[in-house]
Coordinates of C-alpha atoms and ligand atoms in Angstrom, one line a residue:
M1 CA -4.8 -23.2 -3.5
I2 CA -1.3 -24.0 -4.4
I3 CA 1.4 -22.7 -2.0
F4 CA 4.9 -22.0 -3.3
D5 CA 7.9 -20.9 -1.4
S6 CA 10.3 -21.5 -4.3
T7 CA 10.8 -18.8 -6.9
L8 CA 11.8 -21.3 -9.6
Q9 CA 8.8 -23.6 -9.0
L10 CA 6.4 -20.6 -9.1
M11 CA 8.0 -19.3 -12.3
A12 CA 7.7 -22.8 -13.9
Y13 CA 4.0 -22.9 -12.9
I14 CA 3.3 -19.4 -14.2
D15 CA 5.0 -20.2 -17.6
Q16 CA 2.9 -23.3 -17.9
E17 CA -0.3 -21.5 -17.2
K18 CA 0.5 -18.5 -19.5
A19 CA 1.3 -21.0 -22.3
K20 CA -2.3 -22.1 -21.9
G21 CA -3.5 -18.5 -22.4
K22 CA -4.4 -17.9 -18.7
R23 CA -4.4 -14.3 -17.5
I24 CA -2.6 -13.7 -14.3
G25 CA -3.7 -11.2 -11.6
F26 CA -1.3 -10.4 -8.8
V27 CA -1.7 -8.9 -5.3
P28 CA 1.5 -8.4 -3.4
T29 CA 1.1 -8.1 0.4
M30 CA 3.1 -8.3 3.6
G31 CA 0.5 -10.6 5.1
A32 CA -1.5 -10.2 8.4
L33 CA -4.4 -10.0 5.9
H34 CA -7.7 -8.2 6.5
Q35 CA -10.8 -7.4 4.5
G36 CA -9.0 -4.6 2.6
H37 CA -6.5 -7.1 1.1
I38 CA -9.4 -9.5 0.3
E39 CA -11.2 -6.8 -1.7
L40 CA -8.0 -6.6 -3.9
M41 CA -8.1 -10.4 -4.3
K42 CA -11.8 -10.3 -5.2
K43 CA -11.1 -7.8 -7.9
S44 CA -8.3 -9.9 -9.3
L45 CA -10.5 -13.0 -9.2
R46 CA -13.2 -11.3 -11.2
N47 CA -10.8 -10.1 -13.9
S48 CA -8.2 -12.9 -14.2
D49 CA -8.0 -16.6 -14.7
I50 CA -5.4 -17.1 -12.0
T51 CA -4.9 -14.9 -8.9
V52 CA -1.5 -15.0 -7.2
C53 CA -1.1 -13.4 -3.8
S54 CA 2.4 -13.0 -2.3
I55 CA 3.1 -12.6 1.4
F56 CA 6.6 -11.3 2.0
V57 CA 7.6 -8.9 4.8
N58 CA 10.2 -7.2 2.7
P59 CA 13.2 -6.2 4.9
T60 CA 14.5 -3.6 2.5
Q61 CA 11.5 -1.3 2.9
F62 CA 11.8 -1.0 6.7
N63 CA 14.0 1.8 7.7
D64 CA 13.4 0.9 11.4
P65 CA 14.5 -2.6 12.5
A66 CA 12.1 -2.5 15.4
D67 CA 9.2 -1.9 13.1
L68 CA 10.3 -4.9 11.0
A69 CA 10.5 -7.1 14.1
K70 CA 7.1 -5.9 15.3
Y71 CA 5.3 -6.4 12.0
P72 CA 2.5 -9.0 12.5
R73 CA 3.1 -12.4 10.9
T74 CA 0.0 -14.7 10.7
L75 CA 0.7 -17.0 7.8
E76 CA -1.6 -19.8 8.9
L77 CA -4.6 -17.5 9.2
D78 CA -3.7 -15.6 6.0
S79 CA -3.5 -18.9 4.1
Q80 CA -7.0 -19.8 5.4
M81 CA -8.5 -16.5 4.4
L82 CA -7.0 -16.7 0.9
K83 CA -8.3 -20.3 0.4
E84 CA -11.7 -19.2 1.5
A85 CA -11.6 -16.2 -0.9
G86 CA -10.8 -18.6 -3.8
V87 CA -7.2 -17.4 -4.5
H88 CA -5.4 -19.8 -6.7
V89 CA -1.8 -19.3 -5.7
L90 CA 0.0 -18.2 -2.5
F91 CA 3.6 -17.3 -2.9
A92 CA 5.3 -17.1 0.5
P93 CA 9.1 -16.9 -0.1
T94 CA 12.0 -16.5 2.2
K95 CA 14.3 -13.4 1.7
E96 CA 16.9 -15.7 0.1
Q97 CA 14.3 -16.7 -2.6
I98 CA 13.6 -13.1 -3.3
Y99 CA 17.1 -11.8 -3.1
P100 CA 19.5 -14.6 -4.0
D101 CA 22.3 -12.1 -4.8
G102 CA 21.8 -10.2 -1.5
M103 CA 19.5 -7.3 -0.6
I104 CA 21.6 -4.4 -1.8
P105 CA 20.4 -3.5 -5.3
D106 CA 22.7 -3.0 -8.3
K107 CA 21.3 0.4 -9.1
K108 CA 18.8 2.8 -7.7
I109 CA 15.4 2.7 -9.5
D110 CA 14.3 6.2 -10.7
L111 CA 11.2 7.2 -8.8
G112 CA 10.9 10.6 -10.4
G113 CA 11.2 12.3 -7.0
L114 CA 7.8 11.0 -5.9
D115 CA 9.6 9.3 -3.0
I116 CA 10.7 12.6 -1.6
P117 CA 7.6 14.2 0.1
M118 CA 5.3 12.9 2.8
E119 CA 6.3 9.3 3.7
G120 CA 9.7 10.0 2.1
V121 CA 10.5 12.6 4.7
F122 CA 9.9 10.2 7.6
R123 CA 10.8 6.8 6.1
I124 CA 14.1 7.4 4.3
G125 CA 14.8 4.7 1.7
H126 CA 11.4 3.1 2.3
F127 CA 10.2 3.5 -1.3
D128 CA 13.6 2.3 -2.8
G129 CA 12.8 -1.0 -0.9
V130 CA 9.2 -1.0 -2.1
A131 CA 10.2 -0.4 -5.8
Q132 CA 13.0 -3.0 -5.5
V133 CA 10.7 -5.8 -4.2
V134 CA 7.7 -5.0 -6.5
K135 CA 10.1 -5.0 -9.5
R136 CA 11.5 -8.4 -8.4
L137 CA 8.0 -9.8 -7.7
L138 CA 6.8 -8.7 -11.2
E139 CA 9.8 -10.5 -12.8
I140 CA 8.8 -13.6 -10.9
V141 CA 5.0 -13.6 -11.3
K142 CA 4.8 -11.8 -14.7
P143 CA 1.2 -10.8 -14.1
D144 CA -1.0 -9.3 -16.7
T145 CA -2.6 -7.1 -14.0
L146 CA -1.3 -5.8 -10.7
Y147 CA -3.7 -4.7 -7.9
M148 CA -2.7 -2.1 -5.3
G149 CA -4.7 -0.2 -2.7
Q150 CA -5.4 3.5 -2.5
K151 CA -4.7 3.3 1.2
D152 CA -1.0 3.5 0.3
F153 CA -1.5 6.3 -2.3
Q154 CA 2.1 7.4 -2.5
Q155 CA 3.2 3.8 -3.0
F156 CA 0.7 3.4 -5.8
S157 CA 1.9 6.6 -7.5
I158 CA 5.5 5.4 -7.3
I159 CA 4.9 2.0 -8.6
N160 CA 2.8 3.5 -11.4
F161 CA 5.8 5.8 -12.3
M162 CA 8.2 2.8 -12.2
I163 CA 6.0 0.7 -14.5
N164 CA 5.8 3.5 -17.0
Q165 CA 9.5 4.4 -16.7
L166 CA 10.8 0.9 -17.1
K167 CA 7.9 0.0 -19.6
L168 CA 7.0 -3.0 -17.6
P169 CA 4.3 -5.1 -19.4
V170 CA 1.7 -5.0 -16.6
K171 CA -1.5 -3.1 -16.1
L172 CA -1.8 -1.4 -12.7
I173 CA -5.2 -1.2 -11.0
I174 CA -5.9 0.9 -7.9
C175 CA -8.6 -0.3 -5.5
P176 CA -10.5 1.9 -3.0
T177 CA -9.6 1.9 0.7
K178 CA -11.6 -0.5 2.7
R179 CA -12.6 0.9 6.1
E180 CA -13.9 -0.2 9.4
K181 CA -17.5 0.8 10.2
N182 CA -16.2 3.9 12.0
G183 CA -14.1 5.0 9.0
L184 CA -10.6 3.8 10.2
A185 CA -8.7 2.5 7.2
M186 CA -8.1 -1.2 7.6
S187 CA -4.4 -2.0 8.1
S188 CA -2.4 -4.9 9.3
R189 CA -0.9 -2.5 11.9
N190 CA -4.4 -1.9 13.4
Q191 CA -4.0 -5.3 15.2
R192 CA -1.6 -3.5 17.5
L193 CA -4.1 -0.9 18.6
S194 CA -6.2 -1.3 21.8
P195 CA -10.0 -1.5 21.1
E196 CA -10.4 2.0 22.6
M197 CA -7.8 3.5 20.3
K198 CA -9.4 1.7 17.3
E199 CA -12.5 3.8 18.1
K200 CA -10.6 7.0 18.7
A201 CA -8.6 6.6 15.5
S202 CA -11.7 7.2 13.4
L203 CA -10.7 10.8 14.0
I204 CA -8.2 10.4 11.1
Y205 CA -10.9 9.7 8.5
K206 CA -13.3 12.2 10.1
T207 CA -10.6 14.9 9.8
L208 CA -10.0 14.0 6.1
M209 CA -13.7 14.2 5.4
A210 CA -14.0 17.5 7.2
V211 CA -11.2 18.9 5.1
K212 CA -13.0 17.8 2.0
K213 CA -16.2 19.3 3.2
H214 CA -14.6 22.7 3.9
R215 CA -12.3 22.7 0.8
K216 CA -14.2 25.5 -0.9
S217 CA -14.7 27.8 2.0
K218 CA -11.2 27.8 3.4
T219 CA -7.7 28.2 2.0
I220 CA -5.3 25.2 1.7
S221 CA -3.2 26.5 4.5
E222 CA -6.2 27.0 6.8
L223 CA -7.3 23.4 6.0
V224 CA -3.8 22.0 6.7
S225 CA -3.6 23.9 10.0
Y226 CA -7.1 22.9 11.0
A227 CA -6.4 19.2 10.3
S228 CA -2.9 19.3 11.9
K229 CA -4.3 20.7 15.2
R230 CA -7.1 18.2 15.2
L231 CA -4.7 15.3 14.7
N232 CA -2.1 16.5 17.2
T233 CA -3.6 15.6 20.6
S234 CA -2.6 13.6 23.7
D235 CA -3.7 10.5 21.8
F236 CA -2.2 11.2 18.4
K237 CA 1.1 12.5 17.2
L238 CA 1.0 13.9 13.7
E239 CA 3.8 13.4 11.3
Y240 CA 2.3 15.2 8.3
F241 CA -0.9 16.4 6.8
S242 CA -0.4 17.3 3.2
I243 CA -2.7 18.4 0.4
V244 CA -1.1 17.4 -2.9
D245 CA -1.4 17.2 -6.6
A246 CA -2.1 13.5 -7.4
Q247 CA 0.4 13.5 -10.3
T248 CA 3.4 15.2 -8.7
L249 CA 2.6 14.6 -5.0
K250 CA 3.7 18.2 -4.5
D251 CA 1.8 20.5 -2.1
V252 CA -0.8 22.7 -3.8
Q253 CA -1.4 26.2 -2.7
T254 CA -4.9 26.5 -4.1
L255 CA -7.6 24.0 -5.3
N256 CA -7.4 25.4 -8.9
E257 CA -3.9 24.2 -9.4
S258 CA -4.9 20.6 -10.3
N259 CA -7.9 18.5 -11.3
M260 CA -6.9 15.7 -8.9
I261 CA -6.0 16.6 -5.4
Y262 CA -5.5 14.3 -2.4
A263 CA -5.3 15.0 1.3
C264 CA -2.8 12.6 2.9
T265 CA -1.7 12.1 6.5
A266 CA 0.4 9.9 8.8
V267 CA -0.3 9.8 12.5
W268 CA 1.2 7.8 15.5
A269 CA -1.2 6.3 18.0
E270 CA -0.1 3.9 20.8
G271 CA 3.3 3.5 19.1
V272 CA 1.6 2.5 15.8
R273 CA 2.0 4.5 12.6
L274 CA -1.2 4.9 10.7
I275 CA -1.6 6.5 7.3
D276 CA -4.7 7.5 5.3
N277 CA -5.8 9.7 2.4
I278 CA -8.8 10.7 0.5
R279 CA -9.3 12.5 -2.8
I280 CA -10.7 16.0 -2.1
K281 CA -10.9 17.1 -5.8
Ligands
AMP301 P1 0.4 -4.4 2.8 O1 0.2 -5.8 3.1 O2 -0.1 -3.5 3.9 O3 1.7 -4.1 2.2 O4 -0.7 -4.1 1.6 C1 -0.8 -4.9 0.5 C2 -1.7 -4.2 -0.5 O5 -3.0 -4.1 0.1 C3 -1.2 -2.7 -0.9 O6 -1.5 -2.5 -2.2 C4 -2.1 -1.9 0.0 O7 -2.3 -0.6 -0.5 C5 -3.4 -2.7 0.0 N1 -4.2 -2.4 1.2 C6 -3.8 -2.4 2.5 N2 -4.8 -1.9 3.3 C7 -5.9 -1.7 2.4 C8 -7.2 -1.2 2.7 N3 -7.6 -0.9 3.9 N4 -8.0 -1.0 1.6 C9 -7.5 -1.3 0.3 N5 -6.3 -1.8 0.1 C10 -5.5 -1.9 1.1

């Protein structure tokens, strides 16, 4: 595995490999890698000649400086995992390499309003930072294919919108959420949960599944209030539970409104913010 921290050196390498006709797959991450990330790498390894993984904890997508400071950083272990998975290139830049002209963008990227609901209500400006860094990383890595996880469904939708809007020459592939045995969605943030809470937090997935199970016998507002009650306990503090159209991310009132409907939630447990979603239609 080749490790780059220099943008220019990585760009020169990519140009050279593309000139040979190699197809580039790209998985952007913030590190503290787990099996969910590795599934994305594996998909890229199957479909591309060269798989590039970036590890960059992007400051511009953190609206809370304490969250940025607490974000786990485990570069040595990550690098080992990537090597074992057979990833060809690790790009681990500093923020100066990513933002040589400073972190404030020239102009706001149009996110089609998809950044307004759900996460957008609680993490103001978060998706501006996500779009900014993904756009920049795509300029550097110039991949044929970009791999992202369904776990961050709103993020996927926004990047999909940006790629179409800016006509960026990359194919975006969504990969299913990898879960622990008890159903908890794998996340770098899970490292900060106690073992007991990791068990209890399976309630998030169980609640999503229960909503899916009862979707035909209950109204949307009954489902939302059932799930909200279940996820607002002494152990959990609920931020939102939304049932949305997958295209617009707007709340639906009935199941008939759309062919693709997702239930999405964000919950705090032991000071850790956990998100999850499933497709219910
Ligand atoms: P992160 O490092 O958390 O920013 O995630 C990097 C990429 O991995 C994003 O596209 C995430 O959606 C994806 N990802 C994170 N956790 C999972 C998971 N449990 N299953 C599938 N993809 C994931």
